[in-house]
Short mmCIF file of C-alpha atoms and ligand atoms in Angstrom, two decimals:
data_model
loop_
_atom_site.label_atom_id
_atom_site.label_comp_id
_atom_site.label_asym_id
_atom_site.label_seq_id
_atom_site.Cartn_x
_atom_site.Cartn_y
_atom_site.Cartn_z
CA UNK V 1 135.50 -19.47 160.82
CA UNK V 2 134.43 -15.88 159.91
CA UNK V 3 134.56 -15.05 156.27
CA UNK V 4 136.87 -12.18 156.52
CA UNK V 5 139.46 -14.03 158.49
CA UNK V 6 140.11 -16.88 156.06
CA UNK V 7 142.42 -15.03 153.74
CA UNK V 8 145.18 -14.45 156.28
CA UNK V 9 144.95 -17.99 157.70
CA UNK V 10 144.88 -19.36 154.15
CA UNK V 11 148.21 -17.56 153.47
CA UNK V 12 149.87 -19.04 156.54
CA UNK V 13 148.71 -22.53 155.65
CA UNK V 14 149.96 -22.09 151.97
CA UNK V 15 153.29 -21.24 153.46
CA UNK V 16 153.23 -24.18 155.76
CA UNK V 17 152.37 -26.47 152.86
CA UNK V 18 155.05 -25.12 150.62
CA UNK V 19 157.51 -25.74 153.47
CA UNK V 20 156.53 -29.42 153.18
CA UNK V 21 157.10 -29.46 149.32
CA UNK V 22 153.47 -29.16 148.54
CA UNK V 23 151.90 -26.87 145.92
CA UNK V 24 148.81 -25.15 147.21
CA UNK V 25 147.65 -24.44 143.73
CA UNK V 26 147.64 -28.06 142.67
CA UNK V 27 145.92 -28.89 145.91
CA UNK V 28 143.07 -26.40 145.12
CA UNK V 29 142.75 -27.70 141.54
CA UNK V 30 142.28 -31.13 142.93
CA UNK V 31 139.72 -29.91 145.38
CA UNK V 32 137.68 -28.10 142.77
CA UNK V 33 137.61 -31.32 140.67
CA UNK V 34 136.39 -33.33 143.57
CA UNK V 35 132.91 -35.01 143.08
CA UNK V 36 130.48 -36.62 145.53
CA UNK V 37 127.19 -38.19 144.53
CA UNK V 38 124.18 -38.04 146.78
CA UNK V 39 121.50 -40.57 147.08
CA UNK V 40 117.82 -39.89 146.17
CA UNK V 41 116.70 -42.10 148.93
CA UNK V 42 118.54 -39.82 151.57
CA UNK V 43 116.02 -36.93 150.83
CA UNK V 44 112.84 -38.88 151.79
CA UNK V 45 111.51 -39.97 155.06
CA UNK V 46 113.27 -43.16 156.26
CA UNK V 47 113.59 -44.98 159.43
CA UNK V 48 114.82 -47.93 161.50
CA UNK V 49 112.85 -51.12 161.81
CA UNK V 50 111.09 -49.64 164.87
CA UNK V 51 109.89 -46.37 163.50
CA UNK V 52 110.18 -43.93 160.56
CA UNK V 53 109.54 -40.37 161.89
CA UNK V 54 108.12 -37.82 159.53
CA UNK V 55 110.29 -34.76 158.80
CA UNK V 56 108.54 -31.70 157.80
CA UNK V 57 109.60 -30.84 154.15
CA UNK V 58 111.15 -34.23 153.45
CA UNK V 59 110.86 -34.96 149.74
CA UNK V 60 107.78 -36.84 148.76
CA UNK V 61 108.43 -37.37 145.05
CA UNK V 62 111.36 -38.10 142.83
CA UNK V 63 111.37 -34.51 141.52
CA UNK V 64 111.46 -33.19 145.13
CA UNK V 65 114.44 -35.49 145.76
CA UNK V 66 116.25 -34.15 142.64
CA UNK V 67 115.41 -30.62 143.81
CA UNK V 68 116.92 -31.31 147.14
CA UNK V 69 120.07 -32.78 145.59
CA UNK V 70 120.38 -29.78 143.43
CA UNK V 71 120.18 -27.56 146.59
CA UNK V 72 123.02 -29.65 148.09
CA UNK V 73 125.07 -29.02 144.93
CA UNK V 74 124.18 -25.32 144.97
CA UNK V 75 125.80 -24.95 148.43
CA UNK V 76 128.84 -27.16 147.98
CA UNK V 77 129.63 -27.02 144.26
CA UNK V 78 130.92 -30.58 144.38
CA UNK V 79 127.70 -32.76 144.34
CA UNK V 80 126.44 -32.52 140.70
CA UNK V 81 125.05 -36.09 140.45
CA UNK V 82 122.22 -38.11 142.14
CA UNK V 83 121.96 -41.90 142.63
CA UNK V 84 118.53 -43.23 141.81
CA UNK V 85 116.90 -46.37 143.32
CA UNK V 86 114.41 -48.19 141.02
CA UNK V 87 111.38 -48.60 141.64
CA UNK V 88 111.43 -46.03 144.53
CA UNK V 89 112.21 -43.42 141.83
CA UNK V 90 110.26 -44.77 139.02
CA UNK V 91 108.46 -41.88 137.46
CA UNK V 92 104.65 -42.27 137.37
CA UNK V 93 104.49 -42.01 133.60
CA UNK V 94 107.60 -44.32 133.18
CA UNK V 95 109.45 -41.62 131.33
CA UNK V 96 113.03 -41.87 132.39
CA UNK V 97 114.31 -39.62 129.74
CA UNK V 98 112.19 -36.90 131.09
CA UNK V 99 113.42 -37.62 134.63
CA UNK V 100 116.97 -37.19 133.41
CA UNK V 101 115.90 -33.97 131.64
CA UNK V 102 114.35 -32.63 134.79
CA UNK V 103 117.40 -33.24 136.78
CA UNK V 104 119.41 -31.42 134.25
CA UNK V 105 117.06 -28.57 134.42
CA UNK V 106 117.75 -28.22 138.08
CA UNK V 107 121.48 -28.32 137.58
CA UNK V 108 122.25 -31.89 138.45
CA UNK V 109 122.47 -35.25 136.67
CA UNK V 110 121.35 -38.75 137.25
CA UNK V 111 124.23 -41.06 138.45
CA UNK V 112 124.22 -44.63 139.57
CA UNK V 113 121.19 -46.69 138.88
CA UNK V 114 120.45 -48.82 141.95
CA UNK V 115 117.97 -51.68 141.11
CA UNK V 116 115.88 -52.97 144.02
CA UNK V 117 115.39 -56.89 144.15
CA UNK V 118 114.78 -57.02 147.96
CA UNK V 119 111.24 -55.49 148.53
CA UNK V 120 108.78 -57.72 146.71
CA UNK V 121 107.14 -60.69 148.34
CA UNK V 122 108.61 -62.87 145.74
CA UNK V 123 112.16 -62.29 147.17
CA UNK V 124 111.52 -63.85 150.61
CA UNK V 125 114.15 -66.51 149.88
CA UNK V 126 116.35 -64.16 147.77
CA UNK V 127 116.50 -62.80 144.17
CA UNK V 128 119.40 -64.11 142.05
CA UNK V 129 120.16 -66.69 144.76
CA UNK V 130 116.56 -67.76 145.14
CA UNK V 131 115.94 -71.69 144.93
CA UNK V 132 113.13 -71.17 142.49
CA UNK V 133 113.58 -70.13 139.00
CA UNK V 134 110.53 -67.85 138.72
CA UNK V 135 111.97 -65.46 141.47
CA UNK V 136 115.31 -65.45 139.75
CA UNK V 137 113.74 -64.53 136.44
CA UNK V 138 111.69 -61.86 137.96
CA UNK V 139 114.92 -60.33 139.48
CA UNK V 140 116.71 -60.71 136.20
CA UNK V 141 114.04 -58.87 134.37
CA UNK V 142 114.32 -56.05 136.84
CA UNK V 143 118.12 -55.82 136.61
CA UNK V 144 117.95 -55.84 132.90
CA UNK V 145 115.26 -53.16 132.90
CA UNK V 146 117.78 -51.14 135.08
CA UNK V 147 120.36 -51.50 132.26
CA UNK V 148 117.83 -50.05 129.89
CA UNK V 149 117.15 -47.08 132.45
CA UNK V 150 120.96 -46.39 132.47
CA UNK V 151 120.69 -45.72 128.63
CA UNK V 152 117.70 -43.53 129.03
CA UNK V 153 119.24 -41.45 131.92
CA UNK V 154 122.60 -41.21 130.54
CA UNK V 155 124.06 -43.11 133.46
CA UNK V 156 127.12 -45.30 133.25
CA UNK V 157 126.99 -47.08 136.70
CA UNK V 158 124.74 -50.02 137.62
CA UNK V 159 125.16 -50.30 141.47
CA UNK V 160 124.16 -53.78 142.66
CA UNK V 161 123.33 -54.73 146.21
CA UNK V 162 121.48 -57.88 147.09
CA UNK V 163 119.64 -58.70 150.35
CA UNK V 164 120.12 -62.33 149.50
CA UNK V 165 121.23 -64.87 152.03
CA UNK V 166 119.82 -67.47 154.47
CA UNK V 167 118.77 -67.30 158.07
CA UNK V 168 119.45 -70.90 159.17
CA UNK V 169 122.07 -73.49 158.50
CA UNK V 170 120.79 -76.11 156.07
CA UNK V 171 118.12 -73.77 154.67
CA UNK V 172 119.64 -73.84 151.29
CA UNK V 173 122.60 -75.31 149.49
CA UNK V 174 125.42 -72.61 149.66
CA UNK V 175 127.26 -73.88 146.56
CA UNK V 176 124.02 -73.90 144.65
CA UNK V 177 123.29 -70.35 145.69
CA UNK V 178 126.84 -69.26 144.48
CA UNK V 179 126.29 -70.88 141.16
CA UNK V 180 122.86 -69.20 140.75
CA UNK V 181 124.36 -65.98 141.50
CA UNK V 182 127.12 -66.33 139.04
CA UNK V 183 124.69 -67.21 136.17
CA UNK V 184 122.36 -64.19 136.88
CA UNK V 185 125.19 -61.71 137.17
CA UNK V 186 126.76 -62.87 133.94
CA UNK V 187 123.30 -62.24 132.19
CA UNK V 188 123.11 -58.72 133.73
CA UNK V 189 126.74 -58.06 132.82
CA UNK V 190 126.01 -58.77 129.12
CA UNK V 191 122.94 -56.38 129.15
CA UNK V 192 124.84 -53.41 130.33
CA UNK V 193 125.00 -50.46 127.92
CA UNK V 194 128.37 -49.96 126.10
CA UNK V 195 130.80 -48.17 128.51
CA UNK V 196 128.64 -48.97 131.49
CA UNK V 197 130.36 -50.32 134.75
CA UNK V 198 128.81 -52.82 137.05
CA UNK V 199 129.51 -52.06 140.76
CA UNK V 200 129.06 -55.10 143.13
CA UNK V 201 128.35 -54.21 146.75
CA UNK V 202 129.09 -56.68 149.56
CA UNK V 203 127.71 -56.83 153.10
CA UNK V 204 128.47 -59.46 155.75
CA UNK V 205 125.11 -59.56 157.33
CA UNK V 206 121.51 -58.10 157.40
CA UNK V 207 118.78 -58.81 156.44
CA UNK V 208 119.89 -62.34 156.33
CA UNK V 209 121.54 -63.61 159.55
CA UNK V 210 123.15 -67.00 158.96
CA UNK V 211 124.71 -66.37 155.48
CA UNK V 212 124.86 -63.50 152.97
CA UNK V 213 125.42 -64.44 149.36
CA UNK V 214 128.02 -61.53 148.82
CA UNK V 215 129.33 -61.23 152.35
CA UNK V 216 132.72 -59.65 151.62
CA UNK V 217 135.03 -57.91 149.27
CA UNK V 218 136.73 -61.15 148.24
CA UNK V 219 133.51 -62.68 146.99
CA UNK V 220 132.75 -59.53 145.01
CA UNK V 221 136.29 -59.35 143.63
CA UNK V 222 136.28 -63.08 142.60
CA UNK V 223 132.92 -62.44 140.73
CA UNK V 224 134.32 -59.24 139.05
CA UNK V 225 137.27 -61.21 137.78
CA UNK V 226 135.03 -63.80 136.33
CA UNK V 227 132.57 -61.24 134.79
CA UNK V 228 135.13 -58.97 133.02
CA UNK V 229 136.79 -55.58 133.20
CA UNK V 230 133.51 -53.63 133.44
CA UNK V 231 132.76 -55.20 136.82
CA UNK V 232 134.26 -53.62 139.98
CA UNK V 233 133.73 -53.69 143.66
CA UNK V 234 131.70 -51.23 145.72
CA UNK V 235 132.84 -50.53 149.34
CA UNK V 236 130.06 -49.37 151.72
CA UNK V 237 131.67 -48.31 154.88
CA UNK V 238 128.99 -49.73 157.00
CA UNK V 239 129.20 -53.23 155.66
CA UNK V 240 132.22 -54.58 157.58
CA UNK V 241 132.80 -56.29 160.80
CA UNK V 242 134.22 -54.23 163.69
CA UNK V 243 137.89 -53.52 163.45
CA UNK V 244 138.18 -54.30 159.71
CA UNK V 245 140.90 -52.22 158.09
CA UNK V 246 138.83 -50.75 155.19
CA UNK V 247 141.60 -48.59 153.85
CA UNK V 248 143.69 -51.91 153.32
CA UNK V 249 140.77 -53.23 151.24
CA UNK V 250 140.78 -49.96 149.23
CA UNK V 251 144.56 -50.18 148.68
CA UNK V 252 144.17 -53.95 147.49
CA UNK V 253 141.38 -53.12 145.12
CA UNK V 254 142.96 -49.95 143.73
CA UNK V 255 146.11 -52.03 143.12
CA UNK V 256 144.15 -54.64 141.19
CA UNK V 257 142.20 -51.98 139.18
CA UNK V 258 138.91 -53.32 140.73
CA UNK V 259 137.77 -50.52 143.06
CA UNK V 260 134.59 -49.30 141.55
CA UNK V 261 133.20 -46.89 144.05
CA UNK V 262 132.02 -45.98 147.63
CA UNK V 263 128.94 -45.83 149.55
CA UNK V 264 130.13 -43.42 152.17
CA UNK V 265 128.33 -43.20 155.45
CA UNK V 266 129.44 -43.83 159.01
CA UNK V 267 128.51 -46.29 161.88
CA UNK V 268 128.97 -46.64 165.52
CA UNK V 269 127.51 -50.23 165.79
CA UNK V 270 126.00 -51.90 162.60
CA UNK V 271 125.06 -50.48 159.12
CA UNK V 272 123.86 -47.17 160.88
CA UNK V 273 124.05 -45.07 157.67
CA UNK V 274 124.90 -42.03 159.64
CA UNK V 275 126.42 -38.65 158.42
CA UNK V 276 129.72 -39.41 156.78
CA UNK V 277 132.74 -38.85 159.10
CA UNK V 278 130.47 -38.27 162.05
CA UNK V 279 131.85 -41.13 164.08
CA UNK V 280 135.26 -41.81 162.73
CA UNK V 281 136.74 -39.02 160.65
CA UNK V 282 140.23 -40.52 160.93
CA UNK V 283 139.17 -43.67 159.23
CA UNK V 284 137.69 -41.50 156.47
CA UNK V 285 141.00 -39.78 156.11
CA UNK V 286 143.01 -42.97 155.88
CA UNK V 287 140.67 -44.16 153.17
CA UNK V 288 141.14 -40.83 151.27
CA UNK V 289 144.87 -41.14 151.86
CA UNK V 290 145.04 -44.45 149.93
CA UNK V 291 142.88 -42.90 147.05
CA UNK V 292 144.87 -39.72 146.84
CA UNK V 293 148.26 -41.71 147.12
CA UNK V 294 147.17 -43.88 144.15
CA UNK V 295 145.92 -40.92 142.14
CA UNK V 296 149.03 -38.92 142.51
CA UNK V 297 151.35 -41.89 141.99
CA UNK V 298 152.69 -43.47 138.84
CA UNK V 299 151.66 -47.05 139.46
CA UNK V 300 149.18 -48.72 137.13
CA UNK V 301 146.45 -49.79 137.35
CA UNK V 302 146.13 -47.95 140.75
CA UNK V 303 146.41 -44.56 139.10
CA UNK V 304 143.78 -44.87 136.41
CA UNK V 305 141.56 -46.97 138.81
CA UNK V 306 141.60 -43.99 141.37
CA UNK V 307 140.69 -41.56 138.71
CA UNK V 308 137.38 -43.47 137.92
CA UNK V 309 136.21 -44.25 141.33
CA UNK V 310 132.60 -43.29 142.01
CA UNK V 311 132.16 -41.51 145.13
CA UNK V 312 128.74 -41.84 146.49
CA UNK V 313 126.76 -41.30 149.68
CA UNK V 314 124.46 -43.98 150.93
CA UNK V 315 122.84 -42.69 154.26
CA UNK V 316 119.46 -42.30 155.73
CA UNK V 317 118.52 -39.46 158.22
CA UNK V 318 116.10 -40.80 160.67
CA UNK V 319 115.83 -38.03 163.24
CA UNK V 320 117.26 -35.01 161.58
CA UNK V 321 116.68 -32.69 158.51
CA UNK V 322 117.76 -34.28 155.23
CA UNK V 323 119.40 -31.59 153.27
CA UNK V 324 121.59 -30.09 156.03
CA UNK V 325 122.79 -33.65 157.00
CA UNK V 326 123.62 -34.32 153.37
CA UNK V 327 125.56 -30.98 153.05
CA UNK V 328 127.50 -32.06 156.14
CA UNK V 329 128.37 -35.40 154.63
CA UNK V 330 129.59 -33.78 151.46
CA UNK V 331 131.81 -31.25 153.46
CA UNK V 332 133.15 -34.06 155.57
CA UNK V 333 134.33 -35.80 152.57
CA UNK V 334 135.77 -32.66 151.14
CA UNK V 335 137.58 -32.02 154.43
CA UNK V 336 139.01 -35.69 154.44
CA UNK V 337 140.15 -35.26 150.83
CA UNK V 338 141.84 -31.93 151.64
CA UNK V 339 143.71 -33.37 154.59
CA UNK V 340 144.88 -36.32 152.37
CA UNK V 341 146.25 -33.74 149.84
CA UNK V 342 148.30 -32.32 152.66
CA UNK V 343 150.21 -35.53 153.27
CA UNK V 344 153.92 -34.78 152.42
CA UNK V 345 154.15 -37.97 150.34
CA UNK V 346 157.80 -37.78 149.33
CA UNK V 347 158.78 -37.27 152.96
CA UNK V 348 156.55 -40.25 154.14
CA UNK V 349 157.96 -42.46 151.55
CA UNK V 350 161.63 -41.55 152.33
CA UNK V 351 160.81 -42.36 156.08
CA UNK V 352 159.09 -45.66 155.21
CA UNK V 353 162.05 -46.60 153.09
CA UNK V 354 164.28 -45.93 156.11
CA UNK V 355 162.02 -48.16 158.29
CA UNK V 356 161.34 -45.01 160.34
CA UNK V 357 158.00 -46.28 161.93
CA UNK V 358 157.42 -43.32 164.31
CA UNK V 359 158.60 -40.76 161.69
CA UNK V 360 156.43 -41.96 158.98
CA UNK V 361 153.37 -42.40 161.25
CA UNK V 362 153.82 -38.85 162.75
CA UNK V 363 154.19 -37.16 159.29
CA UNK V 364 150.84 -38.98 158.23
CA UNK V 365 148.94 -38.06 161.38
CA UNK V 366 150.30 -34.31 161.24
CA UNK V 367 148.47 -34.17 157.93
CA UNK V 368 145.28 -35.48 159.41
CA UNK V 369 145.61 -32.72 162.14
CA UNK V 370 145.90 -29.92 159.50
CA UNK V 371 143.28 -27.26 159.98
CA UNK V 372 142.13 -27.18 156.24
CA UNK V 373 139.23 -24.88 156.85
CA UNK V 374 140.96 -21.68 155.46
CA UNK V 375 142.02 -23.71 152.36
CA UNK V 376 138.51 -25.02 151.82
CA UNK V 377 137.11 -21.45 152.38
CA UNK V 378 139.50 -20.25 149.66
CA UNK V 379 138.44 -22.91 147.28
CA UNK V 380 134.81 -22.46 147.82
CA UNK V 381 135.27 -18.64 147.23
CA UNK V 382 136.96 -19.51 143.92
CA UNK V 383 134.16 -21.94 143.05
CA UNK V 384 131.52 -19.40 143.71
CA UNK V 385 129.77 -21.12 146.56
CA UNK V 386 129.33 -20.07 150.17
CA UNK V 387 132.79 -20.25 152.16
CA UNK V 388 130.84 -21.81 154.96
CA UNK V 389 127.98 -23.88 153.24
CA UNK V 390 126.25 -25.50 156.19
CA UNK V 391 126.09 -21.98 158.03
CA UNK V 392 124.73 -20.49 154.85
CA UNK V 393 122.22 -23.23 154.38
CA UNK V 394 120.98 -22.87 158.20
CA UNK V 395 120.78 -19.12 157.66
CA UNK V 396 118.79 -19.45 154.36
CA UNK V 397 115.56 -20.45 155.76
CA UNK V 398 115.33 -23.27 153.14
CA UNK V 399 114.24 -25.98 155.59
CA UNK V 400 111.32 -23.72 156.82
CA UNK V 401 110.18 -22.87 153.09
CA UNK V 402 110.09 -26.51 152.07
CA UNK V 403 108.24 -27.50 155.28
CA UNK V 404 105.69 -24.87 154.48
CA UNK V 405 105.43 -25.87 150.83
CA UNK V 406 105.45 -29.59 151.30
CA UNK V 407 104.08 -30.18 154.63
CA UNK V 408 104.80 -33.43 156.57
CA UNK V 409 104.40 -36.46 154.68
CA UNK V 410 103.35 -39.68 156.49
CA UNK V 411 106.33 -41.76 156.90
CA UNK V 412 105.12 -45.15 156.15
CA UNK V 413 107.86 -47.25 157.88
CA UNK V 414 109.99 -47.31 154.76
CA UNK V 415 111.20 -45.21 151.92
CA UNK V 416 108.96 -43.04 149.83
CA UNK V 417 109.24 -42.57 146.17
C1 PSV S 501 122.13 -51.93 151.76
O1 PSV S 501 122.32 -51.84 153.19
C2 PSV S 501 122.46 -50.64 151.18
O2 PSV S 501 123.81 -50.31 151.65
C3 PSV S 501 122.50 -50.80 149.67
O3 PSV S 501 123.45 -49.98 149.05
C4 PSV S 501 121.19 -50.28 149.29
O4 PSV S 501 120.93 -50.11 147.88
C5 PSV S 501 121.01 -49.14 150.20
O5 PSV S 501 121.53 -49.60 151.41
C6 PSV S 501 119.59 -48.59 150.44
O6 PSV S 501 118.86 -49.60 151.12
MN1 MN S 502 125.07 -49.13 150.33
#
C-alpha cells in the first residue's frame, strides 16, 4: 500500500469499525502496546539435519545477534526484547551483566533465558530424565546457572525445553523418568530469582521418537500445578500433532491462569520453524482471538493471565535472509493481533447466546477478512517507524551492508554462538 494512500483508507476503516461498535483509538492504543520477542538463534546460520547453508551477513556472535534484533525493533517498533540460548549466547568473558548492557546500548533488552540441556554428549539418554544421577546433576547445574543469569541480565523468564525421551519401548521406566523430572524441576523452581517465571514447553516428538518426557500441554500443566504459581505452560505452535486445536489449548490455559507464553512459528509438516503466519494465518488469528477476548474480558484469572503472556518467536531461517524473515514474522503477529481487535465481541457474544451458529461464525470470520493494512500504517506512523517496514528494510540495503562487513560464516551444521 502506497504511503500517501493509507490516510483515506484508514478513515474508511475507522468508520466501519465504529459502525460495529469498536473504538479505533482504543484499537490503536492496544496495537502500540503490543510486544513480540525475537530469538537470538534466529539470526545465526541454522539448518536442517541435512544441511546448514551459510547466509552472507548472518550473525556470527552474540553481539551481532543483538544488533540484528535491534534492527528488527528499529523497523517494527514492537520487538524490544531478545531471547537468549545458553551456552550458544555465552559471552567469551562470561560477563552477562555486560551482555545485558550491550543489548540496552543497542536499544533492546534481554528477554527469556533458554537453557540448553540437549547438546552435550552426556545427554544421550536425557537430562533431568536421564537414568544416571551424574547427567541429571550436570543438567541441574546448568539450569540453576541459568537462574543466576536471569538475575544478571534482568530477565524474569526461564524458558525450559527438554529433548528428553526414549526411542524404544522398554528402553527406560516411564514412571521413573516422570519422577526424576518432577524432582529436578522442583529444584530449578526453588532457584529462580524472586518474581521470575518458569515457562515449561512441551513437544510430542523429536528428537526422541518413542516417548517424550513432556509430550503435551497436559503434562506441562500438571507439573506447573505441582510446582507453584510461578510455573506456566509455553505453547510452541510447531509442537502439536496435525489437526490439534491450538486455540482451544490457549483458551483452557488462559482460563486456568497458566498460559505463560508462546513460541510463534509456522509449519506445514512437522516442527518446521517457518515464518510466523506463513502457512496458516487463520490459525494465528484464532489464537490471537482467544488472547484478545481474555484481555478485554472481565473474567479472572483469564484477564490478568492474558496481560502477562510472553509473546516470543522461535524460528530458524534455513534458505532465506534472517532479519527480513524476522521482520515479516513480527508483522504477521501484528496483523493477526489487529484483526483480533476488529472482532465485534458484543455482537458475537449475542449471536452465540442466541445459538446462531452461522451468524457468530460469520461475524468472527469477517473480522479475519478485514484489511488492517491502513490501520497498521497509521499505527506505525504514530509510533515513528516505517509505515511499510518490510519494504523499507528491503530498500535500506542493510542486508548488503552486513554481508560486506561480516562476510559469509561457515555454517557448521548447527547453531553458531
Ligand atoms: C525445540 O524444538 C525448540 O522449540 C525449543 O524451544 C528450543 O529451545 C528451540 O526449539 C531451539 O532449538
Ligand atoms: Mn520452541
